[in-house]
C-alpha cells in the first residue's frame, strides 16, 4: 500500500506514520519528493486502510495488492480446470448443468433428466432445500429430494448439484451430490464457506444479489483458504434498478473475473433474467463472452412447476438451445 503524505508535512509526522506501520508488521520504503513524501508499506499483514487515512499528515492511501491470494492469477497464472468425474469446467471446457429449479416428485425429475441425458447433459441440477422469499412458498422436499436426484442421476449416468443452506447439512449432501451449490443468499455465510473449505468436493459458488465481484472472490478465498481448491464461480445476475428482468445479468463479470482469477466462472441465465424467452439469448451471450459453463433451469412441464416455471425451459427448447450453444462454443474455440 502506498501512503501519500500531505505537501510539506513535518518530519515528525512522517516518522509517526512510519512507526505506526512498522509496529503493525510492515516494512516502510520512503520516497521523498520536492513536495510530497510517499511511504510504501510492504508486508503480508492485513491492515484497515481507513486507520492510516486518519493518521496526522496523511493525504491518501492507495491499496496496490489484491486482498485475495489463492483465487488470484498472481498465485496461479494458468486456468483452473475443475474436473468433476470427467465433466470439465474451465480452460477451454464449458460445463453444462441443467434441471428443474426444485425437486418436486420422482416422476418430474425422471422425465426431465431422461430427456436431458439424451441431449448429452451430464450434470443434473435441482433444489431440495429451497431458499424462498416467502415462508409460505414451497420449501423443497429436503433429504427426500436429494435421494430422488441421486437415484435418477445414477439411472441416466449423470452427476448432481444441489444447494446446501446450512453447515449441519454438509454431511448429508456429501452422501448424495457431486457438486455442492452455495446460493446467492448464502454467498457471505462465512461459517458455511469455512466448512466447505474443509471438504474435498467441488463447490459452485453463486454471486450474491448485491455482491461486488471482489466480494464474490473473497468468498471463494474463504473456501480455498480452508484447503478446498475446487471452486466454480457463478454469475447469476445482480439486483439493479431495472424491474423488467428479475435481475440484471452482468456479462462483463465473465472477462473481469477471468482476468483477476484462474477459477472457472459459469453463468445462470435463468435466475439472471427470470424470463423464459430471455434464457436463450443470455446463454449465447455468456458463451461468446467466454463463460466456462452454464446452469439452466429445465422442467418437463414448466406450466405446472412449483417454483420458477416462468424462467424454466421445456426440454425441447433446451435441446434446440444446446445445439446452438455448441456451434457458438466452437467459434470461441471452446467445447462442451
Ligand atoms: C437456484 O439455483 O436454485 C437458486 C436459488 O439460485 P440463486 O441462489 O442464484 O438465487
Ligand atoms: Mn430457481
XYZ file of C-alpha atoms and ligand atoms in Angstrom:
347
model
C 0.000 0.000 0.000
C 1.163 3.489 -0.808
C 0.732 6.244 1.773
C 0.896 9.722 0.251
C 1.642 12.446 2.816
C 0.251 15.978 2.561
C 2.625 18.557 0.948
C 5.326 19.855 3.277
C 4.416 17.515 6.114
C 6.710 17.887 9.111
C 9.333 15.153 9.528
C 7.974 14.001 12.909
C 4.556 13.284 11.362
C 6.189 11.246 8.587
C 8.141 9.376 11.251
C 4.891 8.854 13.196
C 3.317 7.094 10.191
C 6.459 5.002 9.596
C 6.447 3.887 13.229
C 2.740 3.108 13.068
C 3.065 0.735 10.105
C 6.293 -0.847 11.405
C 4.612 -1.629 14.735
C 1.983 -3.496 12.706
C 4.495 -5.695 10.918
C 5.115 -3.747 7.702
C 8.376 -2.577 6.160
C 8.448 1.110 5.219
C 10.057 2.327 1.984
C 10.180 6.106 1.951
C 10.447 8.236 -1.164
C 10.885 11.986 -0.629
C 9.872 14.358 -3.435
C 10.068 18.170 -3.506
C 6.537 18.472 -2.078
C 5.198 15.034 -1.317
C 6.605 12.161 0.646
C 5.313 8.720 -0.265
C 5.653 5.770 2.105
C 5.405 2.283 0.628
C 4.097 -0.194 3.223
C 5.146 -3.718 2.323
C 4.036 -6.791 4.224
C 1.604 -9.678 4.361
C -0.439 -8.471 7.331
C -3.999 -7.214 6.932
C -4.475 -3.576 7.864
C -7.548 -1.346 7.616
C -6.679 1.399 5.135
C -9.041 3.808 6.925
C -6.942 3.666 10.115
C -3.967 5.020 8.152
C -6.046 7.650 6.399
C -6.868 9.051 9.834
C -3.216 9.499 10.852
C -1.868 13.030 11.112
C -0.317 14.293 7.850
C -1.714 11.533 5.592
C -3.301 12.737 2.355
C -4.215 9.483 0.602
C -3.780 5.727 0.931
C -3.664 3.609 -2.215
C -4.014 -0.165 -1.986
C -1.827 -1.845 -4.599
C -2.048 -5.529 -3.757
C -5.253 -7.547 -4.022
C -6.910 -8.798 -0.833
C -7.325 -12.270 -2.308
C -4.364 -14.551 -2.787
C -5.374 -18.115 -3.632
C -8.090 -17.162 -6.122
C -5.795 -14.731 -7.898
C -3.921 -15.244 -11.165
C -0.841 -13.907 -9.415
C -0.914 -17.034 -7.251
C -1.698 -19.306 -10.216
C -1.365 -17.906 -13.752
C -2.940 -20.852 -15.593
C -6.700 -21.558 -15.653
C -8.003 -23.998 -13.077
C -9.886 -26.837 -14.724
C -12.404 -28.391 -12.357
C -12.874 -31.969 -13.446
C -15.998 -33.439 -11.859
C -15.790 -37.123 -12.709
C -14.929 -36.299 -16.321
C -17.103 -33.188 -16.723
C -14.787 -30.204 -17.063
C -15.228 -26.515 -16.278
C -12.540 -24.024 -17.330
C -9.504 -23.952 -19.580
C -11.479 -24.205 -22.817
C -14.103 -26.594 -21.435
C -17.694 -25.427 -20.961
C -19.674 -27.484 -18.464
C -23.429 -27.735 -18.886
C -25.692 -28.113 -15.845
C -29.457 -28.342 -16.322
C -32.554 -29.424 -14.473
C -35.544 -28.159 -12.563
C -35.479 -25.347 -10.041
C -36.724 -27.751 -7.359
C -37.196 -31.442 -6.941
C -40.952 -31.969 -6.773
C -41.560 -35.655 -7.431
C -39.600 -38.664 -8.651
C -41.619 -38.680 -11.882
C -40.903 -34.998 -12.575
C -37.142 -35.368 -12.101
C -37.081 -38.641 -14.025
C -38.990 -37.229 -17.008
C -36.742 -34.144 -17.148
C -33.443 -35.971 -16.622
C -34.278 -38.670 -19.174
C -34.535 -36.022 -21.894
C -31.552 -34.001 -20.693
C -29.372 -37.117 -20.660
C -30.461 -37.928 -24.205
C -29.238 -34.450 -25.269
C -25.844 -35.113 -23.692
C -26.235 -33.145 -20.432
C -24.034 -34.699 -17.753
C -24.872 -32.663 -14.644
C -28.398 -32.550 -13.221
C -29.464 -29.641 -11.023
C -32.403 -29.500 -8.611
C -33.085 -27.813 -5.291
C -34.060 -29.971 -2.329
C -33.712 -27.209 0.258
C -35.094 -24.034 -1.257
C -34.296 -20.508 -0.077
C -37.668 -18.853 -0.729
C -38.550 -15.220 -0.115
C -41.902 -16.245 1.360
C -42.126 -18.775 4.197
C -45.431 -19.931 2.647
C -43.831 -20.872 -0.702
C -42.724 -24.449 -1.456
C -39.624 -25.067 0.671
C -38.377 -28.220 -1.062
C -38.509 -31.920 -0.208
C -35.367 -31.905 1.945
C -33.349 -35.119 2.114
C -36.053 -36.967 0.183
C -35.338 -34.579 -2.715
C -31.625 -35.354 -2.604
C -32.387 -39.088 -2.694
C -34.582 -38.623 -5.775
C -31.884 -36.608 -7.534
C -29.220 -39.217 -6.810
C -31.381 -42.125 -7.864
C -32.434 -40.500 -11.138
C -28.922 -39.230 -11.892
C -27.493 -42.729 -11.398
C -30.166 -44.149 -13.680
C -29.032 -41.861 -16.529
C -25.336 -41.800 -15.646
C -25.430 -38.148 -14.611
C -23.857 -36.092 -11.822
C -25.786 -33.996 -9.319
C -25.632 -30.472 -7.940
C -27.949 -29.071 -5.295
C -27.965 -26.132 -2.916
C -26.693 -26.567 0.626
C -28.005 -23.925 3.028
C -26.503 -24.789 6.396
C -23.293 -26.119 7.881
C -25.064 -29.057 9.523
C -26.461 -30.215 6.149
C -22.987 -30.778 4.665
C -22.532 -34.447 5.743
C -25.955 -35.256 4.238
C -25.060 -33.506 0.975
C -21.772 -35.378 0.727
C -23.772 -38.639 0.546
C -25.845 -37.557 -2.457
C -24.285 -34.791 -4.549
C -21.194 -34.327 -6.712
C -21.122 -30.518 -6.559
C -22.365 -28.521 -3.562
C -24.102 -25.323 -4.599
C -23.959 -22.183 -2.448
C -26.904 -19.962 -3.339
C -26.816 -16.222 -3.874
C -28.373 -15.621 -0.467
C -25.615 -17.537 1.269
C -22.596 -16.157 -0.601
C -21.473 -14.409 2.568
C -22.498 -17.099 5.035
C -18.917 -17.279 6.253
C -19.439 -20.255 8.562
C -20.826 -22.232 5.633
C -17.914 -21.163 3.410
C -15.347 -22.144 6.050
C -16.933 -25.577 6.461
C -16.977 -26.069 2.685
C -13.257 -25.321 2.747
C -12.767 -28.470 4.797
C -14.440 -30.873 2.364
C -12.928 -32.263 -0.813
C -15.776 -31.883 -3.299
C -16.361 -29.099 -5.832
C -18.393 -26.088 -4.733
C -20.491 -23.955 -7.090
C -20.450 -20.506 -5.514
C -23.139 -18.097 -6.724
C -22.694 -14.352 -6.664
C -24.854 -12.611 -4.071
C -27.794 -10.490 -5.151
C -25.939 -7.266 -4.407
C -22.386 -8.535 -4.178
C -19.445 -6.984 -5.968
C -17.056 -9.148 -7.962
C -14.435 -8.569 -5.289
C -16.820 -9.833 -2.596
C -17.538 -12.935 -4.691
C -13.812 -13.588 -4.994
C -13.287 -13.053 -1.265
C -15.981 -15.665 -0.586
C -14.143 -18.073 -2.884
C -10.969 -17.235 -0.950
C -12.709 -18.416 2.247
C -13.328 -21.836 0.714
C -9.870 -22.115 -0.835
C -8.042 -20.972 2.272
C -9.598 -23.941 4.076
C -7.861 -26.248 1.591
C -10.652 -26.932 -0.903
C -9.308 -25.741 -4.232
C -12.323 -26.834 -6.308
C -14.437 -23.707 -6.570
C -16.603 -22.864 -9.579
C -17.875 -19.275 -9.546
C -21.341 -18.400 -10.842
C -22.686 -15.126 -12.198
C -26.470 -15.272 -11.696
C -27.489 -11.657 -12.176
C -27.399 -8.810 -9.718
C -30.102 -6.534 -8.365
C -30.307 -3.228 -10.205
C -32.943 -0.531 -10.720
C -34.333 -2.414 -13.760
C -37.615 -4.191 -12.904
C -38.434 -5.874 -16.234
C -35.965 -8.681 -15.700
C -35.736 -10.423 -12.322
C -32.058 -9.431 -12.073
C -29.533 -7.889 -14.445
C -27.051 -10.351 -15.932
C -23.586 -8.900 -15.505
C -21.957 -10.326 -18.629
C -18.848 -8.242 -18.015
C -18.276 -10.221 -14.817
C -17.038 -13.085 -17.019
C -13.960 -11.383 -18.530
C -13.429 -9.324 -15.368
C -13.257 -12.436 -13.180
C -11.175 -14.305 -15.737
C -8.567 -11.566 -15.734
C -8.250 -11.488 -11.940
C -8.810 -15.155 -11.153
C -7.864 -18.566 -12.520
C -11.152 -20.090 -11.302
C -13.864 -21.066 -13.807
C -16.999 -18.941 -13.962
C -20.365 -20.275 -15.084
C -23.493 -18.281 -15.895
C -27.063 -18.850 -14.708
C -29.273 -17.114 -17.305
C -32.462 -18.446 -15.667
C -32.207 -16.605 -12.340
C -30.453 -13.692 -14.039
C -33.457 -12.870 -16.196
C -36.406 -14.702 -14.632
C -37.993 -14.887 -18.088
C -38.028 -17.993 -20.265
C -37.673 -16.158 -23.569
C -34.559 -14.335 -22.334
C -32.705 -17.506 -21.355
C -31.542 -18.423 -24.877
C -30.121 -15.007 -25.841
C -28.349 -14.632 -22.500
C -26.920 -18.162 -22.687
C -25.499 -17.392 -26.124
C -24.071 -14.097 -24.898
C -22.432 -15.908 -21.980
C -20.744 -18.477 -24.220
C -19.471 -15.819 -26.610
C -18.189 -13.736 -23.664
C -16.128 -16.718 -22.511
C -18.198 -18.433 -19.805
C -16.778 -21.723 -18.536
C -20.200 -23.224 -18.020
C -23.942 -22.688 -17.833
C -26.584 -23.697 -15.312
C -30.053 -23.638 -16.875
C -33.455 -24.417 -15.385
C -35.365 -27.020 -17.394
C -38.689 -28.570 -16.354
C -40.686 -31.325 -18.064
C -43.816 -29.212 -17.563
C -42.896 -25.571 -16.793
C -46.587 -24.518 -16.605
C -47.146 -26.704 -13.551
C -43.765 -26.180 -11.846
C -43.919 -25.442 -8.110
C -41.088 -22.951 -8.423
C -39.663 -20.738 -11.186
C -41.763 -22.191 -14.017
C -41.749 -18.812 -15.794
C -37.988 -18.964 -16.248
C -37.747 -22.690 -16.993
C -37.319 -24.070 -20.487
C -39.159 -27.172 -21.593
C -36.759 -29.960 -22.630
C -37.291 -29.403 -26.367
C -36.489 -25.679 -26.107
C -33.362 -26.586 -24.187
C -32.300 -29.124 -26.842
C -32.513 -26.506 -29.579
C -30.544 -24.019 -27.489
C -27.854 -26.563 -26.589
C -27.216 -27.243 -30.299
C -26.807 -23.529 -30.975
C -24.506 -23.119 -27.984
C -22.252 -25.917 -29.213
C -21.861 -24.124 -32.532
C -21.020 -20.851 -30.758
C -18.545 -22.610 -28.476
C -16.533 -23.810 -31.455
C -16.345 -20.228 -32.772
C -14.763 -19.088 -29.483
C -12.502 -22.174 -29.567
C -14.074 -23.922 -26.631
C -16.067 -27.104 -26.301
C -18.896 -28.548 -24.234
C -31.026 -21.910 -7.533
O -30.138 -22.027 -8.396
O -31.782 -22.805 -7.230
C -31.173 -20.626 -6.825
C -31.981 -20.499 -5.792
O -30.433 -19.622 -7.347
P -29.852 -18.303 -6.644
O -29.192 -18.736 -5.368
O -28.879 -17.801 -7.666
O -30.998 -17.379 -6.432
Mn -34.937 -21.371 -9.380
